[in-house]
PDB file of C-alpha atoms in Angstrom:
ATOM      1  CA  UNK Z   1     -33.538  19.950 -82.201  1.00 87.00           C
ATOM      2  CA  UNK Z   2     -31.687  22.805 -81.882  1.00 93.00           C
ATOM      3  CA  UNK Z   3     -28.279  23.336 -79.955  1.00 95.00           C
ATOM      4  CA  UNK Z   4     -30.332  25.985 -77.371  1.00 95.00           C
ATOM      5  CA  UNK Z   5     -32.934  23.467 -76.368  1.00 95.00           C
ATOM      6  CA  UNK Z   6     -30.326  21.007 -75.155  1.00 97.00           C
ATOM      7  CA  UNK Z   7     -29.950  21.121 -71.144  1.00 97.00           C
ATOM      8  CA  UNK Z   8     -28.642  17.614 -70.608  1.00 98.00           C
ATOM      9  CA  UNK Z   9     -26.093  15.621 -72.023  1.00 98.00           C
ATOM     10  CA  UNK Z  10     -25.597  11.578 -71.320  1.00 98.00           C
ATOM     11  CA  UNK Z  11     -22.367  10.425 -71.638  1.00 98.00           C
ATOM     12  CA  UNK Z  12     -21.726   6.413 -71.986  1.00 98.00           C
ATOM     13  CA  UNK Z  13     -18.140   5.352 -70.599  1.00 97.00           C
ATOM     14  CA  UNK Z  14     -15.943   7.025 -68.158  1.00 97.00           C
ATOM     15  CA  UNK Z  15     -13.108   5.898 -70.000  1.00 93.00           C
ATOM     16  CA  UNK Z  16     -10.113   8.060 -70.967  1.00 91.00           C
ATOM     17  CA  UNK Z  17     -12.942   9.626 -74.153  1.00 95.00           C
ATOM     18  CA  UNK Z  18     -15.662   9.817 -72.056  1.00 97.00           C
ATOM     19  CA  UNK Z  19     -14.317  11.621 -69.258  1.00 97.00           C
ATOM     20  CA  UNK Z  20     -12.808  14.443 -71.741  1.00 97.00           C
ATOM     21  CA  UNK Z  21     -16.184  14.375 -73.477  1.00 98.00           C
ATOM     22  CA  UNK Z  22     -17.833  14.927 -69.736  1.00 98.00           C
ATOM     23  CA  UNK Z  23     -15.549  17.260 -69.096  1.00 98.00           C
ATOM     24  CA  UNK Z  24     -15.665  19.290 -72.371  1.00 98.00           C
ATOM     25  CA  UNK Z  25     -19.735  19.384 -72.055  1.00 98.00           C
ATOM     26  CA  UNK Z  26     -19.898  20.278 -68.679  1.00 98.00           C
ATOM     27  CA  UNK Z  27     -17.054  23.276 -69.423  1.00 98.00           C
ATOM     28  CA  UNK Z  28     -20.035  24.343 -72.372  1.00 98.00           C
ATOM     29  CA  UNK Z  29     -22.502  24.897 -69.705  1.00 97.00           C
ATOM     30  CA  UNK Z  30     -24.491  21.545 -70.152  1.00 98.00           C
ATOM     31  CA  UNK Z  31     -25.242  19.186 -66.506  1.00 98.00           C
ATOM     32  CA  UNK Z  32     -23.802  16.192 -67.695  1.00 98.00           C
ATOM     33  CA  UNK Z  33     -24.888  12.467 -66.744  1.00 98.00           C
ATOM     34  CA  UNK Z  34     -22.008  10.148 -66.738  1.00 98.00           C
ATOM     35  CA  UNK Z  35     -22.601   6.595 -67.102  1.00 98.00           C
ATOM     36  CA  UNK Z  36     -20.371   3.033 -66.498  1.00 98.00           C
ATOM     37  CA  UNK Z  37     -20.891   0.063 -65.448  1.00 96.00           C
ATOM     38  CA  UNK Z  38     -19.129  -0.161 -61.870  1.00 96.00           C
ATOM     39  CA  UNK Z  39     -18.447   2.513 -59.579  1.00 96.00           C
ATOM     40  CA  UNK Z  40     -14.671   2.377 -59.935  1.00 96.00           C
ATOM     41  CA  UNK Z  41     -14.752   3.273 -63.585  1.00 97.00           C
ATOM     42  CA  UNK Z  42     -16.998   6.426 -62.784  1.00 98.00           C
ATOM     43  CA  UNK Z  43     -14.552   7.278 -59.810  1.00 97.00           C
ATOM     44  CA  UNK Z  44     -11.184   6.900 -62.089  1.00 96.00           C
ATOM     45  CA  UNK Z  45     -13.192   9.191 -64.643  1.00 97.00           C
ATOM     46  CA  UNK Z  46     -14.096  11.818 -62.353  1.00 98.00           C
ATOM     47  CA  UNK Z  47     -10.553  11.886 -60.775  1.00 97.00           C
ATOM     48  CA  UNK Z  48      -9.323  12.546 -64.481  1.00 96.00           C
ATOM     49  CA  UNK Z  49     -11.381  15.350 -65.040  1.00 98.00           C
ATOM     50  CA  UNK Z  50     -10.236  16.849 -61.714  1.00 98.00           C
ATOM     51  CA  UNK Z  51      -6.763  16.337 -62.839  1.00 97.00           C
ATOM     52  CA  UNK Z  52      -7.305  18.124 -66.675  1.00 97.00           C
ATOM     53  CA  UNK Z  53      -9.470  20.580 -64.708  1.00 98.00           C
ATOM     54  CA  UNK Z  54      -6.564  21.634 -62.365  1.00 97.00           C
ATOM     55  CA  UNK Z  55      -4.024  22.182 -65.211  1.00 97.00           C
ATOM     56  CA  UNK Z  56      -6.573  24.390 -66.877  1.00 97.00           C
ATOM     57  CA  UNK Z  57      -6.936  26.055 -63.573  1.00 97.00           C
ATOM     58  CA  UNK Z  58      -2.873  26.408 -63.231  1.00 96.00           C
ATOM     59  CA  UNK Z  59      -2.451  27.769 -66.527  1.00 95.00           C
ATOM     60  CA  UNK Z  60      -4.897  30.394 -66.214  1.00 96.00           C
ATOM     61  CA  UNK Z  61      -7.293  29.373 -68.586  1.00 95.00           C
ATOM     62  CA  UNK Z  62      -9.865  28.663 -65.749  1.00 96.00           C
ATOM     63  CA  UNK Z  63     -10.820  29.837 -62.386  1.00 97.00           C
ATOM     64  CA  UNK Z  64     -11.271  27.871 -59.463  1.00 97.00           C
ATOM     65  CA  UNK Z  65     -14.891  28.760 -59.393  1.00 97.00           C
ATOM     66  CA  UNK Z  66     -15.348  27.647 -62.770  1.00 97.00           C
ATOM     67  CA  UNK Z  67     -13.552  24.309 -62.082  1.00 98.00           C
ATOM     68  CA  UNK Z  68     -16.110  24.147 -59.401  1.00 97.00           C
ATOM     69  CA  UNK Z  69     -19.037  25.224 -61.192  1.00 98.00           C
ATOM     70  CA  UNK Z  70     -17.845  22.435 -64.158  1.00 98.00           C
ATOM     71  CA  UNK Z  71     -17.477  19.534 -61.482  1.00 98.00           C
ATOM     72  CA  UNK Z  72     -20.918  20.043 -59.950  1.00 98.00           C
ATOM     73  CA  UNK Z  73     -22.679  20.125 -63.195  1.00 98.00           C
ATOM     74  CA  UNK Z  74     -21.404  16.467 -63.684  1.00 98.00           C
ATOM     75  CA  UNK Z  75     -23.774  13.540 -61.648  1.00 98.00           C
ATOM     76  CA  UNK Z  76     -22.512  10.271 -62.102  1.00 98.00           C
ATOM     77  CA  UNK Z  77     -24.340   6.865 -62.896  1.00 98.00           C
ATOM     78  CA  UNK Z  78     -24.549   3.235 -62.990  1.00 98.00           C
ATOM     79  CA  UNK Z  79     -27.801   2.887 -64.085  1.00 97.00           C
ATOM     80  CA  UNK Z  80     -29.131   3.334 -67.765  1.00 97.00           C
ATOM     81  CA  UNK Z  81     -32.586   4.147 -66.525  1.00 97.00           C
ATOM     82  CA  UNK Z  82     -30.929   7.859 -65.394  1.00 98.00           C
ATOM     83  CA  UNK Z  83     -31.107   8.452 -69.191  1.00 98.00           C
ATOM     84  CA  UNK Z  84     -34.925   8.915 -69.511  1.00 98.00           C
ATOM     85  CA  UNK Z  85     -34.582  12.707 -69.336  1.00 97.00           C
ATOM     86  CA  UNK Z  86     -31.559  13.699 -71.537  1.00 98.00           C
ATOM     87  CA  UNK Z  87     -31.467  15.859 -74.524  1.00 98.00           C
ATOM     88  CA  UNK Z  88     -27.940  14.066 -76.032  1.00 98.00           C
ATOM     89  CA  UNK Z  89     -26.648  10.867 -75.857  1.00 98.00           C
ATOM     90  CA  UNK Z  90     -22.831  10.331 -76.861  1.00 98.00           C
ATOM     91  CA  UNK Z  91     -21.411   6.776 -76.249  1.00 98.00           C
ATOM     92  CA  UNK Z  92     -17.689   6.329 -75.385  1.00 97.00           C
ATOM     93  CA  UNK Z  93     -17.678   2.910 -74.525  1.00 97.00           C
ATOM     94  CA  UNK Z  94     -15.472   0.068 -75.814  1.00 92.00           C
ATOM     95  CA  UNK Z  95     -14.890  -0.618 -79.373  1.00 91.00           C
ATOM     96  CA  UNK Z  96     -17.361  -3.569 -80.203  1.00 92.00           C
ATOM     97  CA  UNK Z  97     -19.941  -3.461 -82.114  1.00 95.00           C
ATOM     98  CA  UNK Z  98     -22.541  -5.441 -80.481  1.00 97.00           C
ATOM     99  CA  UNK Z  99     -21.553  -4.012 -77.502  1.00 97.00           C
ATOM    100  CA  UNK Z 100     -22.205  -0.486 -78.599  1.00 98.00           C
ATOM    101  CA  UNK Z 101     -25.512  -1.551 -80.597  1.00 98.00           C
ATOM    102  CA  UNK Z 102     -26.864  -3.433 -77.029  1.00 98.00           C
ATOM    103  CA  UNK Z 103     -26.952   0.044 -75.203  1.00 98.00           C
ATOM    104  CA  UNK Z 104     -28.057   1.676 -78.305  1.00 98.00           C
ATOM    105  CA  UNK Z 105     -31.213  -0.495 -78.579  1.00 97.00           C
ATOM    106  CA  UNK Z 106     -31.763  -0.184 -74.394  1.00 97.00           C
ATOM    107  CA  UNK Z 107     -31.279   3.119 -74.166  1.00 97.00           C
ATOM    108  CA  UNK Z 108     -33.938   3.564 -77.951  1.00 95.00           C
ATOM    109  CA  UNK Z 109     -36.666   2.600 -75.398  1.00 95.00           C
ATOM    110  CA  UNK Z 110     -35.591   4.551 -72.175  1.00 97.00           C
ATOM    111  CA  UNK Z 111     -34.778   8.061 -73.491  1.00 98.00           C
ATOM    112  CA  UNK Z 112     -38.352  10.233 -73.579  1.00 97.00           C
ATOM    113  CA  UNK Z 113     -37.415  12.786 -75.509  1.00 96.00           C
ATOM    114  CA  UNK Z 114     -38.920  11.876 -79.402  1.00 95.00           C
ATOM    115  CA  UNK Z 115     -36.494  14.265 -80.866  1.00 96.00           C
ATOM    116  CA  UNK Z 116     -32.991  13.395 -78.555  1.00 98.00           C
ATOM    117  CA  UNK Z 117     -29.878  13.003 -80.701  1.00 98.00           C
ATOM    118  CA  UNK Z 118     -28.129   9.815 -80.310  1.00 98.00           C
ATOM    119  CA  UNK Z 119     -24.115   9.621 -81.003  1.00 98.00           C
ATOM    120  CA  UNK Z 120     -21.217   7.449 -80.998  1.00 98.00           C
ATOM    121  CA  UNK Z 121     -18.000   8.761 -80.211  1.00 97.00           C
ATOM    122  CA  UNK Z 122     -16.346   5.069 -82.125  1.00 96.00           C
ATOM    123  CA  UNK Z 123     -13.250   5.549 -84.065  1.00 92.00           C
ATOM    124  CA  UNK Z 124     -13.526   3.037 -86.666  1.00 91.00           C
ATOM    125  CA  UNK Z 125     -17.257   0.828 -86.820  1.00 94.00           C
ATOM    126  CA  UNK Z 126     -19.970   2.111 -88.691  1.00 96.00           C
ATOM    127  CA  UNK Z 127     -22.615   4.730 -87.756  1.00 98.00           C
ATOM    128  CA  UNK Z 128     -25.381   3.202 -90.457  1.00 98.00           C
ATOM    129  CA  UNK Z 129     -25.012  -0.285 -88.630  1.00 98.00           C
ATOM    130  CA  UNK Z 130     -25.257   1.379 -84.461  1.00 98.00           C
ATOM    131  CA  UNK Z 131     -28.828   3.602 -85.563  1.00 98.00           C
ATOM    132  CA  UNK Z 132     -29.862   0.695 -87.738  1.00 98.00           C
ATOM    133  CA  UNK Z 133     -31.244  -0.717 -83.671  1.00 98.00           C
ATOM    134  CA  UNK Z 134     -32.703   2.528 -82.651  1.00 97.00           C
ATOM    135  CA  UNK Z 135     -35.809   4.162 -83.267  1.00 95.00           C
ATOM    136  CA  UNK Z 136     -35.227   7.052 -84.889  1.00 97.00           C
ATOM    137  CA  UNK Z 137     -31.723   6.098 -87.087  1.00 98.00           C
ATOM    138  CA  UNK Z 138     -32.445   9.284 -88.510  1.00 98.00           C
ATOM    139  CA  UNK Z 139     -31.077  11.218 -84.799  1.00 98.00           C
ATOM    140  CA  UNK Z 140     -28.394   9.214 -84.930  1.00 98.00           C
ATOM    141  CA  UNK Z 141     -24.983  10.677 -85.499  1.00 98.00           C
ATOM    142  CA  UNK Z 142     -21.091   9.932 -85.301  1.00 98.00           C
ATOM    143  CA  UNK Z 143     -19.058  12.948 -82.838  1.00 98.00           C
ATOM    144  CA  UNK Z 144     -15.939  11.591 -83.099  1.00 98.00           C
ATOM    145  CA  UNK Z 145     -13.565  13.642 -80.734  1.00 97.00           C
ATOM    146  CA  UNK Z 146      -9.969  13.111 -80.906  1.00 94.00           C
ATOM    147  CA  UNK Z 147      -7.644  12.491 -77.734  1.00 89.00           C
ATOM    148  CA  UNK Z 148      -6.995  14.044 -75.089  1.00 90.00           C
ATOM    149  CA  UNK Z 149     -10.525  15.437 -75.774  1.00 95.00           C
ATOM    150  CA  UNK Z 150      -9.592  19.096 -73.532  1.00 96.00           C
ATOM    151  CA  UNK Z 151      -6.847  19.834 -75.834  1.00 95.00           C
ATOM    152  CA  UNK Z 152      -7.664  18.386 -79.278  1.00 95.00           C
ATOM    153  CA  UNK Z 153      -9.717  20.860 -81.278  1.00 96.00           C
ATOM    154  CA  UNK Z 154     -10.608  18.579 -84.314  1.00 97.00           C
ATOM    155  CA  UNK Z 155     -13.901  16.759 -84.223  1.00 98.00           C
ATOM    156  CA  UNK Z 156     -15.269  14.360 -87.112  1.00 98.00           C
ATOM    157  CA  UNK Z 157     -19.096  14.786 -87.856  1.00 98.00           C
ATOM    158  CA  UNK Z 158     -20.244  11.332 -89.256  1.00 98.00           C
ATOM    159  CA  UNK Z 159     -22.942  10.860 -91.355  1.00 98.00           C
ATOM    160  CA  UNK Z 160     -24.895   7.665 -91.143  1.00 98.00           C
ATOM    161  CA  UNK Z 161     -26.530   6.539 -94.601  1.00 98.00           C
ATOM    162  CA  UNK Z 162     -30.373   7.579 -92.829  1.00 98.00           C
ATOM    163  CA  UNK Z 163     -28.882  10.799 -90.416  1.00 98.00           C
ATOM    164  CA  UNK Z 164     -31.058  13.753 -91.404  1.00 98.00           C
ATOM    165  CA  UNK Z 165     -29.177  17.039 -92.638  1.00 98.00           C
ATOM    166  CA  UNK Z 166     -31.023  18.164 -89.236  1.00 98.00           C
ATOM    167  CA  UNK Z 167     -29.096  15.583 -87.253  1.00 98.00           C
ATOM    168  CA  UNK Z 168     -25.518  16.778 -88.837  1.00 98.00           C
ATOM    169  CA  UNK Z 169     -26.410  20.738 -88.421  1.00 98.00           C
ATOM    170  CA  UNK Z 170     -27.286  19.826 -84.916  1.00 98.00           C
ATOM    171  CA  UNK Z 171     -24.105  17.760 -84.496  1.00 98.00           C
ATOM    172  CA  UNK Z 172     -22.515  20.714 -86.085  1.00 98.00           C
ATOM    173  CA  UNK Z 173     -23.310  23.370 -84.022  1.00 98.00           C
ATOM    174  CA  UNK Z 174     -22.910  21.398 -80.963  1.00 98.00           C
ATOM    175  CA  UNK Z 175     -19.505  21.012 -81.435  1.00 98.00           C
ATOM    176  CA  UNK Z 176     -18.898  24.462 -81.954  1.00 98.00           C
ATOM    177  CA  UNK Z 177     -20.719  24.721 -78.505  1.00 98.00           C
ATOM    178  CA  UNK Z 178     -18.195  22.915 -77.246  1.00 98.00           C
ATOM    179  CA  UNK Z 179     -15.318  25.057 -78.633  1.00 97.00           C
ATOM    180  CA  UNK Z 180     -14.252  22.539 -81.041  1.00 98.00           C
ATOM    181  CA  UNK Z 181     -13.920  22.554 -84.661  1.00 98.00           C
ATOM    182  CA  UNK Z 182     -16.334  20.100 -86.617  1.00 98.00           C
ATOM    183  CA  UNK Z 183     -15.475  18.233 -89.653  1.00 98.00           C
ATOM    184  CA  UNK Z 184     -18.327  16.444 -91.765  1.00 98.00           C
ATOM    185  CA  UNK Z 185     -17.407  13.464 -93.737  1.00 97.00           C
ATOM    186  CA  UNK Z 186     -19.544  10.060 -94.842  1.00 97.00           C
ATOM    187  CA  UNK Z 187     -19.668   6.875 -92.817  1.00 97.00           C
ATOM    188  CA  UNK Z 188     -16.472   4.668 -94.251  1.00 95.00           C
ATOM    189  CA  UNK Z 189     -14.250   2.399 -92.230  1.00 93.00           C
ATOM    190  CA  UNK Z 190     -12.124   4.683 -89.964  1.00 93.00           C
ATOM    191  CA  UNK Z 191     -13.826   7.998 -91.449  1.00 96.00           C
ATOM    192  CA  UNK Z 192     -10.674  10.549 -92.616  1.00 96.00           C
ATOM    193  CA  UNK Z 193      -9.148  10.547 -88.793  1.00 95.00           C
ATOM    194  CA  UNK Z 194      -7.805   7.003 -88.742  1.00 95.00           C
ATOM    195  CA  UNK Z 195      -8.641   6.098 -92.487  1.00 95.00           C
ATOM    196  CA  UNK Z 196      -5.026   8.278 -93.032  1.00 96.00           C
ATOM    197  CA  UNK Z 197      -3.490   8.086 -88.892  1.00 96.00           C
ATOM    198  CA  UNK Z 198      -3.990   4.041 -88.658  1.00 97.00           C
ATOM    199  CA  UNK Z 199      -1.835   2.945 -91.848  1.00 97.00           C
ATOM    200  CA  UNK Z 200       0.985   5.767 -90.912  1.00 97.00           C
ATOM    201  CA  UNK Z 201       1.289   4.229 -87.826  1.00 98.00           C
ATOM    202  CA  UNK Z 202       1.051   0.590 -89.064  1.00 98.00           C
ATOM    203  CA  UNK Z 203       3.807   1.266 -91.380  1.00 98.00           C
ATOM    204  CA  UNK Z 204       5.953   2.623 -89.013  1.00 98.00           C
ATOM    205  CA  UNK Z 205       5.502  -0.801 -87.074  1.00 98.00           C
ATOM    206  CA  UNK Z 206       6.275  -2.518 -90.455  1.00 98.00           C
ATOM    207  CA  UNK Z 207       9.684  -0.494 -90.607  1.00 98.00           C
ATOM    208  CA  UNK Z 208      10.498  -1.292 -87.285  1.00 98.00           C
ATOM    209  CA  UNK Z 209       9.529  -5.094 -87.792  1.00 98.00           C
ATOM    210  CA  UNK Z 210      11.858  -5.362 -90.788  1.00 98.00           C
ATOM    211  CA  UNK Z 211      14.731  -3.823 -89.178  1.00 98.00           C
ATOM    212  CA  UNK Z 212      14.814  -1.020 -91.431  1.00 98.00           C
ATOM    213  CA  UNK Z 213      15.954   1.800 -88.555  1.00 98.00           C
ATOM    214  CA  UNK Z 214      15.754   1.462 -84.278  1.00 98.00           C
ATOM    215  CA  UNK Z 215      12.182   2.720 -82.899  1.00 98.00           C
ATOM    216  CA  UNK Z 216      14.027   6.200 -81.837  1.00 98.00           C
ATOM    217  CA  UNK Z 217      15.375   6.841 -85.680  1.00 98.00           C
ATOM    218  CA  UNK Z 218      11.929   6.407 -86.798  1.00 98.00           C
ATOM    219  CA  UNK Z 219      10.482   8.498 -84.662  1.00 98.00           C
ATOM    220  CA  UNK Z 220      12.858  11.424 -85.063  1.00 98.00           C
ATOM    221  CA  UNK Z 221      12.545  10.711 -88.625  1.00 98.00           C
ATOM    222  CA  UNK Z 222       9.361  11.299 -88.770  1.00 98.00           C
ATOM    223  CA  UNK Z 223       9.726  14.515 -86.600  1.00 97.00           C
ATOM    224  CA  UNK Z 224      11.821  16.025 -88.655  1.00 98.00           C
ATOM    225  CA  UNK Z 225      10.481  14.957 -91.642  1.00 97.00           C
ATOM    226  CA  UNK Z 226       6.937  15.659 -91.696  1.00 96.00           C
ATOM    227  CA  UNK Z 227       7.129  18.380 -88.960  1.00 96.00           C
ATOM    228  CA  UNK Z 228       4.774  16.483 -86.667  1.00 94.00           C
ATOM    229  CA  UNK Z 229       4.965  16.682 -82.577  1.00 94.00           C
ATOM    230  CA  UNK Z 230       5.392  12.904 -82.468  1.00 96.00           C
ATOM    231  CA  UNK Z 231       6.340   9.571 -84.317  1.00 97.00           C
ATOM    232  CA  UNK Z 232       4.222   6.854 -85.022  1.00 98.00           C
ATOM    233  CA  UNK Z 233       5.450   4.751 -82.241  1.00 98.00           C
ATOM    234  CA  UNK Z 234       5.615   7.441 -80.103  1.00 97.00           C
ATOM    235  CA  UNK Z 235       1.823   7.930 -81.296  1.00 96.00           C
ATOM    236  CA  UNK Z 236       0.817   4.372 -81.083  1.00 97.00           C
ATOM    237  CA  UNK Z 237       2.330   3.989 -77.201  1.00 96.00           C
ATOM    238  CA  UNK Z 238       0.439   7.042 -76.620  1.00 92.00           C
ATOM    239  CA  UNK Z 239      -3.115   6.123 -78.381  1.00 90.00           C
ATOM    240  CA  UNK Z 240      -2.772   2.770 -77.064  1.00 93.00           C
ATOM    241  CA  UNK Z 241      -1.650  -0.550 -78.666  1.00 96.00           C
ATOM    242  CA  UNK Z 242      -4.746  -2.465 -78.182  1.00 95.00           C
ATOM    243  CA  UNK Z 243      -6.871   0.469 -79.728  1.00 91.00           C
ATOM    244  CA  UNK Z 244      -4.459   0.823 -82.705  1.00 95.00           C
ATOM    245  CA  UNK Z 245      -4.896  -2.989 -83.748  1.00 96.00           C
ATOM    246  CA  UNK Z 246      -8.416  -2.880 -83.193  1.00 92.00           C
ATOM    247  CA  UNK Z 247      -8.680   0.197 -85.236  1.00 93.00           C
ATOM    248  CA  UNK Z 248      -6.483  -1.687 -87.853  1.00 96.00           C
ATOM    249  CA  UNK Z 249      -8.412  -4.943 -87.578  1.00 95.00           C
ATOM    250  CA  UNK Z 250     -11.400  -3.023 -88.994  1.00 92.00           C
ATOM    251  CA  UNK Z 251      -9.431  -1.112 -91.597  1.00 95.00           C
ATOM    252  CA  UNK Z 252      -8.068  -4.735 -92.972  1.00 96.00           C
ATOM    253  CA  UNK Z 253     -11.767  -6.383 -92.536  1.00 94.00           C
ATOM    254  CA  UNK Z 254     -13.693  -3.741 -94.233  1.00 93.00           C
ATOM    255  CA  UNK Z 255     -10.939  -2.786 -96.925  1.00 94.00           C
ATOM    256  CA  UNK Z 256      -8.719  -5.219 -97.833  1.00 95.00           C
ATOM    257  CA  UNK Z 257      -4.989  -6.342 -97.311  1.00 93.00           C
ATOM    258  CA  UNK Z 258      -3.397  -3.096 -97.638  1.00 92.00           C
ATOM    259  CA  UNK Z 259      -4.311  -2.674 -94.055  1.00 95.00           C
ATOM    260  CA  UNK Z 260      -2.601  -5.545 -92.844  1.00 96.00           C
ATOM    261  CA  UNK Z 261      -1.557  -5.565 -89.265  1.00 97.00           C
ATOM    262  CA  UNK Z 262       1.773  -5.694 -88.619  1.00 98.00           C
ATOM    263  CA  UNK Z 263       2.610  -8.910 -86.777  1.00 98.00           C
ATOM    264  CA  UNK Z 264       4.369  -7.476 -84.113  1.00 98.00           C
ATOM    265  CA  UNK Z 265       1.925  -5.094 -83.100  1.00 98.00           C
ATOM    266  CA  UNK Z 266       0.156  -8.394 -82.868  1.00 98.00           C
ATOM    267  CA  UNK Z 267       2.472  -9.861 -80.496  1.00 98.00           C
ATOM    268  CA  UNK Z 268       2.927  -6.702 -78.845  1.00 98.00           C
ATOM    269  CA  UNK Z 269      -0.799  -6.175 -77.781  1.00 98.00           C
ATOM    270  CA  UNK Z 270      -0.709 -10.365 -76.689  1.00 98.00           C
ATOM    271  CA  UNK Z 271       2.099  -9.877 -74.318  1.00 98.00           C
ATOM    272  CA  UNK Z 272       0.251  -6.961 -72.706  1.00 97.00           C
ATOM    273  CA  UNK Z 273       2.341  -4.222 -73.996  1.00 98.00           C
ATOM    274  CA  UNK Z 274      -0.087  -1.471 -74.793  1.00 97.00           C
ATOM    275  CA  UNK Z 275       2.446   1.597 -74.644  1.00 96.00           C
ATOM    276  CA  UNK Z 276       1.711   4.410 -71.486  1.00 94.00           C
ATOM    277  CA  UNK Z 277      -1.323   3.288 -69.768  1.00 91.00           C
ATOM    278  CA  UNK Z 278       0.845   0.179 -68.963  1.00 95.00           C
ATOM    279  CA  UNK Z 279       4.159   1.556 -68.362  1.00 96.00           C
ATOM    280  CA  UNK Z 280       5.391  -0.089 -71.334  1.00 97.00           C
ATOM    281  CA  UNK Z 281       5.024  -0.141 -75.302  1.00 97.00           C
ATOM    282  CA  UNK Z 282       7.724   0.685 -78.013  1.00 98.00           C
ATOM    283  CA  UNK Z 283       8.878   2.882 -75.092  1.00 97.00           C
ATOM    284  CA  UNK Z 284       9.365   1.924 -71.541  1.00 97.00           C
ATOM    285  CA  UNK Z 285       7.815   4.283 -69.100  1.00 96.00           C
ATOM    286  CA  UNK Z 286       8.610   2.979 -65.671  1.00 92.00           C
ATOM    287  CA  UNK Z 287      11.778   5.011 -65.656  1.00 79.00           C
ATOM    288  CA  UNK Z 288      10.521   8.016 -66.541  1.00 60.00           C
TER     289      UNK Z 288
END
């Protein structure tokens, strides 16, 4: 398939990823279909996108018209069976494997199109093991986007031990559609992304957990250091707590003890402190 032929695009999750990868597709010129399981989810997702739409629009980089034009090229969805007639599929939902490889093998038999691409937007789980229970593992592709998907240019092109050099070209190009910039690298536990980003952060956890420096040192320190825009605490409150360990969790399972996770990240995530998106993490928020 090439990038030209593609009119539709499904999108699976209307989660903080999926929305931006909504969003981002419908910006391209694609109609989008937008999928979750209750109407809620789809509802918080499209509010999102109206929110990143309207800072685009207040910075200039938009018109209102084309905020208009993106928002009615996205229909929303609760039912899988609205996928029969799209080109793309890219799947945003939560990060569990069987979970991702039951929609996978639903959606193998509901999709029409013989030569639709199928991706997975995961951060960490393996490509090979999600197109291993569809019907073509050779359309089958990792787009991993990074967060928040409007803003972040760099996007990981994973290649699945049976994706075609078709499949990655498409993938490829697609991205480029999109405005992004695509990297290619091999299916491996947490790809280059979080293969590099996870540990940083883990050992920033580890230096807090040993009482090494206060959460704010280490975070400056890092700043100023390294010259990045934030710290890894800073980062993990941001990225989320629960999505760091699980990201973690599958760096230790598939390669070994050097990706420990830090026990109080552990207890962290247990007492429901998951940084921003609860109000509190390494940080507190609700004074802000």
């Amino acid at each position: 398939m090439k990038v030209e032929d593609v009119k539709v695009v499904g999108v699976l999750g209307a989660g903080t990823m999926g929305s931006g990868i909504a969003q981002v597709c419908a910006m391209a010129g694609f109609e989008v279909i937008l999928r979750d399981l209750e109407e809620r989810f789809l509802e918080r997702g499209m509010e999102n996108i109206k929110k990143s739409l309207s800072k685009f629009v207040e910075k200039g980089k938009i018109s209102e018209d084309e905020m208009k034009a993106t928002l009615e090229r996205i229909k929303t969805t609760t039912k899988l069976e609205d996928f029969e007639n799209v080109d793309v599929v890219i799947e945003a939902i939560i990060e569990d494997m069987e979970a991702k490889k039951a929609v996978f093998r639903e959606l193998s038999n509901i999709v029409k199109r013989e030569d639709a691409i199928f991706a997975s937007n995961t951060s960490t789980l393996s490509i090979t093991e999600m197109a291993s229970v569809t019907r073509k593992p050779e359309n089958f592709v990792g787009i991993h986007f990074m967060n928040p998907v409007p803003l972040m240019k760099g996007v990981e092109i994973v290649r699945g031990l049976l994706t075609s050099e078709e499949t990655v070209q498409f993938a490829f190009d697609f991205v480029r559609k999109l405005g992004k910039e695509p990297v290619v690298c091999k299916d491996s536990p947490g790809f280059i992304s979080n293969r590099i980003l996870m540990p940083w952060i883990n050992e920033g956890i580890w230096v807090l957990y040993e009482g090494i420096a206060t959460k704010e040192e280490i975070d400056r320190g890092m700043r100023l250091f390294t010259n990045v825009p934030m710290g890894p605490l800073e980062l993990a409150d941001l990225i989320g707590l629960d999505i760091v360990l699980a990201a973690i969790e599958t760096l230790h399972r598939e390669l070994g003890d050097k990706y420990k996770p830090c026990p109080l990240l552990k207890q962290m995530v247990r007492a429901g402190l998951l940084g921003r998106k609860t109000g509190r993490g390494f940080y507190d928020y609700t004074k802000k």
